Short mmCIF file of C-alpha atoms and ligand atoms in Angstrom, two decimals:
data_model
loop_
_atom_site.label_atom_id
_atom_site.label_comp_id
_atom_site.label_asym_id
_atom_site.label_seq_id
_atom_site.Cartn_x
_atom_site.Cartn_y
_atom_site.Cartn_z
CA MET A 1 77.33 11.11 4.40
CA ALA A 2 77.10 9.71 0.82
CA LYS A 3 75.55 13.37 -0.39
CA LYS A 4 78.32 14.84 1.07
CA GLU A 5 81.12 12.59 -0.30
CA LEU A 6 79.76 12.89 -3.80
CA GLN A 7 80.04 16.96 -3.53
CA VAL A 8 83.37 17.35 -2.42
CA SER A 9 85.00 13.88 -4.44
CA ALA A 10 85.96 15.65 -7.25
CA ILE A 11 88.41 17.79 -6.06
CA GLU A 12 92.01 16.77 -5.05
CA ASN A 13 93.59 19.62 -3.17
CA GLY A 14 92.02 22.90 -2.24
CA THR A 15 88.90 24.13 -0.64
CA VAL A 16 85.08 23.64 -1.06
CA ILE A 17 82.61 26.29 0.44
CA ASP A 18 79.27 24.85 1.05
CA HIS A 19 75.98 26.04 2.51
CA ILE A 20 76.09 29.57 1.11
CA PRO A 21 72.42 30.66 0.61
CA ALA A 22 72.09 30.95 -3.08
CA ALA A 23 71.62 34.55 -3.03
CA LYS A 24 74.81 35.45 -1.16
CA LEU A 25 76.96 33.45 -4.06
CA PHE A 26 78.17 36.69 -5.87
CA ASP A 27 78.91 38.36 -2.99
CA VAL A 28 81.10 35.41 -1.49
CA ILE A 29 82.72 35.35 -5.01
CA ASN A 30 83.74 39.09 -4.59
CA VAL A 31 84.73 39.24 -1.59
CA LEU A 32 87.06 36.59 -2.01
CA GLY A 33 88.66 37.95 -4.88
CA ILE A 34 87.97 34.71 -6.79
CA ALA A 35 87.31 35.89 -10.16
CA SER A 36 91.07 37.34 -10.19
CA MET A 37 92.97 33.84 -8.86
CA GLU A 38 94.60 31.70 -11.03
CA ASN A 39 93.00 28.61 -9.57
CA ALA A 40 90.35 26.34 -11.25
CA MET A 41 86.91 27.20 -9.35
CA THR A 42 83.30 25.89 -9.87
CA TYR A 43 80.26 26.53 -8.19
CA GLY A 44 77.00 25.70 -8.21
CA THR A 45 73.81 27.19 -7.39
CA ASN A 46 70.44 26.76 -6.43
CA LEU A 47 70.96 23.19 -5.10
CA LYS A 48 68.86 22.20 -2.69
CA SER A 49 69.30 22.80 1.07
CA SER A 50 67.01 21.44 3.73
CA LYS A 51 68.66 24.21 5.94
CA LEU A 52 68.50 27.13 3.89
CA GLY A 53 66.35 26.63 1.23
CA LYS A 54 68.51 26.71 -1.74
CA LYS A 55 72.49 27.13 -1.37
CA ALA A 56 75.74 27.31 -3.58
CA ILE A 57 78.49 25.69 -3.32
CA ILE A 58 81.94 26.72 -4.18
CA LYS A 59 84.88 24.56 -5.27
CA ILE A 60 88.52 26.38 -5.85
CA TRP A 61 91.53 24.06 -6.60
CA ASP A 62 94.68 24.13 -4.83
CA LYS A 63 93.64 26.84 -3.02
CA PHE A 64 93.46 26.83 1.16
CA LEU A 65 91.43 30.43 2.49
CA GLU A 66 93.75 32.31 4.53
CA ASP A 67 92.76 34.06 7.90
CA ASN A 68 91.43 37.07 6.58
CA GLU A 69 90.02 35.52 3.58
CA VAL A 70 87.94 33.53 6.31
CA ASN A 71 86.98 35.86 8.18
CA LYS A 72 85.29 38.19 5.11
CA LEU A 73 83.60 35.01 4.53
CA ALA A 74 82.10 34.66 7.78
CA LEU A 75 80.69 37.95 7.72
CA VAL A 76 79.15 37.52 4.22
CA ALA A 77 78.02 34.42 4.42
CA PRO A 78 77.83 33.35 8.34
CA THR A 79 76.27 30.29 7.79
CA ALA A 80 79.14 29.05 4.75
CA LYS A 81 81.10 25.87 5.74
CA ILE A 82 84.60 25.72 4.37
CA ASN A 83 85.79 22.03 3.98
CA ILE A 84 89.98 21.87 3.22
CA ILE A 85 90.24 19.37 1.27
CA ARG A 86 94.12 17.45 1.05
CA ASP A 87 94.67 14.14 -0.67
CA TYR A 88 90.30 13.64 -0.69
CA GLU A 89 90.39 14.25 2.80
CA VAL A 90 87.97 17.03 4.93
CA VAL A 91 90.24 18.43 6.70
CA ASP A 92 87.55 20.58 9.17
CA VAL A 93 88.32 24.31 10.35
CA PRO A 94 87.59 25.84 13.66
CA GLU A 95 85.25 28.48 13.55
CA ARG A 96 86.92 32.29 14.62
CA VAL A 97 87.11 35.30 13.75
CA GLU A 98 90.40 37.71 13.99
CA GLY A 99 91.54 41.04 13.14
CA ILE A 100 87.95 42.59 11.57
CA VAL A 101 85.77 43.15 14.02
CA LYS A 102 85.76 45.36 17.06
CA CYS A 103 84.75 43.86 20.48
CA MET A 104 81.62 45.97 21.73
CA ASN A 105 82.69 45.70 25.58
CA PRO A 106 84.38 49.29 25.69
CA LYS A 107 86.30 47.51 28.77
CA CYS A 108 87.77 45.10 26.24
CA ILE A 109 91.87 45.48 26.42
CA THR A 110 90.95 45.16 22.50
CA ASN A 111 89.56 48.53 22.44
CA HIS A 112 92.41 49.84 24.67
CA GLU A 113 95.58 48.67 23.61
CA LYS A 114 96.99 47.03 20.58
CA VAL A 115 95.61 44.01 20.60
CA ARG A 116 94.44 42.06 17.49
CA THR A 117 90.60 41.01 17.98
CA LYS A 118 89.88 37.60 18.02
CA PHE A 119 86.76 35.81 18.45
CA ARG A 120 85.13 32.10 18.06
CA VAL A 121 81.34 31.97 16.37
CA VAL A 122 79.41 30.98 18.92
CA ASN A 123 76.18 31.23 16.60
CA ASP A 124 76.34 31.43 12.98
CA SER A 125 72.58 32.75 11.78
CA PRO A 126 72.55 35.45 13.08
CA ILE A 127 75.91 36.04 14.03
CA VAL A 128 77.21 35.95 17.25
CA LEU A 129 81.12 36.53 18.26
CA LYS A 130 82.21 35.40 21.59
CA CYS A 131 85.40 37.79 22.86
CA HIS A 132 88.52 35.31 23.06
CA TYR A 133 89.50 37.94 26.13
CA CYS A 134 86.72 39.26 27.55
CA GLU A 135 84.41 36.50 26.81
CA LYS A 136 81.34 39.25 25.87
CA LEU A 137 79.12 38.51 23.19
CA THR A 138 78.89 41.03 20.06
CA ASP A 139 76.14 40.04 18.07
CA GLN A 140 75.52 41.29 14.41
CA GLU A 141 73.21 44.43 15.29
CA HIS A 142 76.31 45.59 17.01
CA MET A 143 79.45 44.42 14.86
CA GLU A 144 81.34 46.96 13.89
CA MET A 145 84.85 46.82 11.29
CA ASN A 146 87.79 47.55 12.49
ZN1 ZN B 201 86.27 41.90 24.58
#
């Protein structure tokens, strides 16, 4: 815990994206468009992680990820953990994906009516999504973008 506090302590308000596999760092930066943001940001990479071997971490000041940004991040780096920081406190974000992935159940309402897909991330490595409407699981292998 002391280590975690250290990693996020330097930021008053903003987002810390932790547990990014080191090899995915630049994919995350690209998919979120971080390089073109005006917010201050820093990243560290090749940090030791017992879970991932080497991990990267990104801090973005005064930035809170939009739903679509959270979704993109979940697809590029499903192990990533988003920490929202407000007044130096970490606020947890529920892991969910909305809109950009198709439900693999052909009978699902989202495949027949104009209903935005909504999933809960039930496993992150490999990624498995559970449909909010039909409760069928969609795994990485069957994942199709909307
Ligand atoms: Zn469904």
